[in-house]
């Protein structure tokens, strides 16, 4: 009887521990797999607005608010574009604050006391209201339903298919639309499954490109059906991962003339761990988060080598990434670039958070992009 009771208690404890581990893993993996479009990345700290006036905004002093470059600043009820850190006179503002150029307020008003965060999405609105570019709203037949998109017309028959990444929206590609428009390239910016106005993923989870690429494939078909002779796939974050999947798997991959990959997610286990850690998931639970993510979505890194490896790159590719990316490891991009120096050009961007390579240094980014695209026109 005593042995049976001890065994029963041990089994109960083991089952309880197993259930707890599953629950912990599921909770931790949610931090990575449930990132709503347009929301704050967990790696981005919330800042306090201390004062906003014509051409200047005063923010909490933080490594994020001290970053060089141009960023969107998003709060609960406003979105603004902020530029570089400005010099200030001694005593003008408190030592624990930072003054940045306030370039434009797209909607709402940043007021003292508001909480906000920096985002790579500099612009808000649409190409007409934000950039003064004519565009058309389009509906693209997708696997799960109709996908919204914007088409900014151009004179050339080479199109750019632009795909945002984690926590981004259809508005993110506007940071490069003006340059692409000057080159005469039509631009199709895509909203895919899980985005506002697009169908929901059946399980409500982000698959880090593993299923979402089918929406990119649908957009590729749309572009070809509407006059594109060739298409350059341009993706940020998991959008870059989707571009790689599409270039390897699409029946129309022969129409793909080039790839632009900004901050690609090439090591998905590492990205899951990073996102979960940024949500303050305890270190001990991070392996559980990875296993839970794999179990819930089928994601494994061993499905990526034929996509992100040497055999997966068949067209000229511009790879833009930096060592300060906390979400997608720069080391994977560096290894990828070294594996195919004949096809891949790596542009390294220091001091840039995830998917913000343009924001950290728009001038050098734009020049690298121009040099890459010119031979493909």
mmCIF file of N, CA and C in Angstrom, residues 33 67 109 142 205 224 238 311:
data_model
loop_
_atom_site.group_PDB
_atom_site.id
_atom_site.type_symbol
_atom_site.label_atom_id
_atom_site.label_comp_id
_atom_site.label_asym_id
_atom_site.label_seq_id
_atom_site.Cartn_x
_atom_site.Cartn_y
_atom_site.Cartn_z
ATOM 1 N N UNK A 33 4.548 34.538 -30.929
ATOM 2 C CA UNK A 33 3.644 34.156 -32.008
ATOM 3 C C UNK A 33 2.357 34.977 -32.044
ATOM 4 N N UNK A 67 19.081 57.026 -30.228
ATOM 5 C CA UNK A 67 19.497 56.437 -31.499
ATOM 6 C C UNK A 67 19.618 57.490 -32.589
ATOM 7 N N UNK A 109 -2.119 64.370 -31.153
ATOM 8 C CA UNK A 109 -1.179 65.366 -30.622
ATOM 9 C C UNK A 109 -0.361 64.748 -29.503
ATOM 10 N N UNK A 142 -6.391 35.633 -52.155
ATOM 11 C CA UNK A 142 -5.402 34.855 -51.414
ATOM 12 C C UNK A 142 -5.953 33.523 -50.965
ATOM 13 N N UNK A 205 -1.995 32.511 -35.012
ATOM 14 C CA UNK A 205 -0.586 32.634 -34.678
ATOM 15 C C UNK A 205 0.222 33.146 -35.868
ATOM 16 N N UNK A 224 2.062 39.873 -61.760
ATOM 17 C CA UNK A 224 2.303 39.345 -63.108
ATOM 18 C C UNK A 224 1.039 39.473 -63.961
ATOM 19 N N UNK A 238 10.240 39.220 -40.857
ATOM 20 C CA UNK A 238 9.621 38.000 -41.380
ATOM 21 C C UNK A 238 9.121 38.198 -42.804
ATOM 22 N N UNK A 311 21.884 27.277 -51.739
ATOM 23 C CA UNK A 311 21.089 26.765 -52.839
ATOM 24 C C UNK A 311 19.756 27.504 -52.979
#
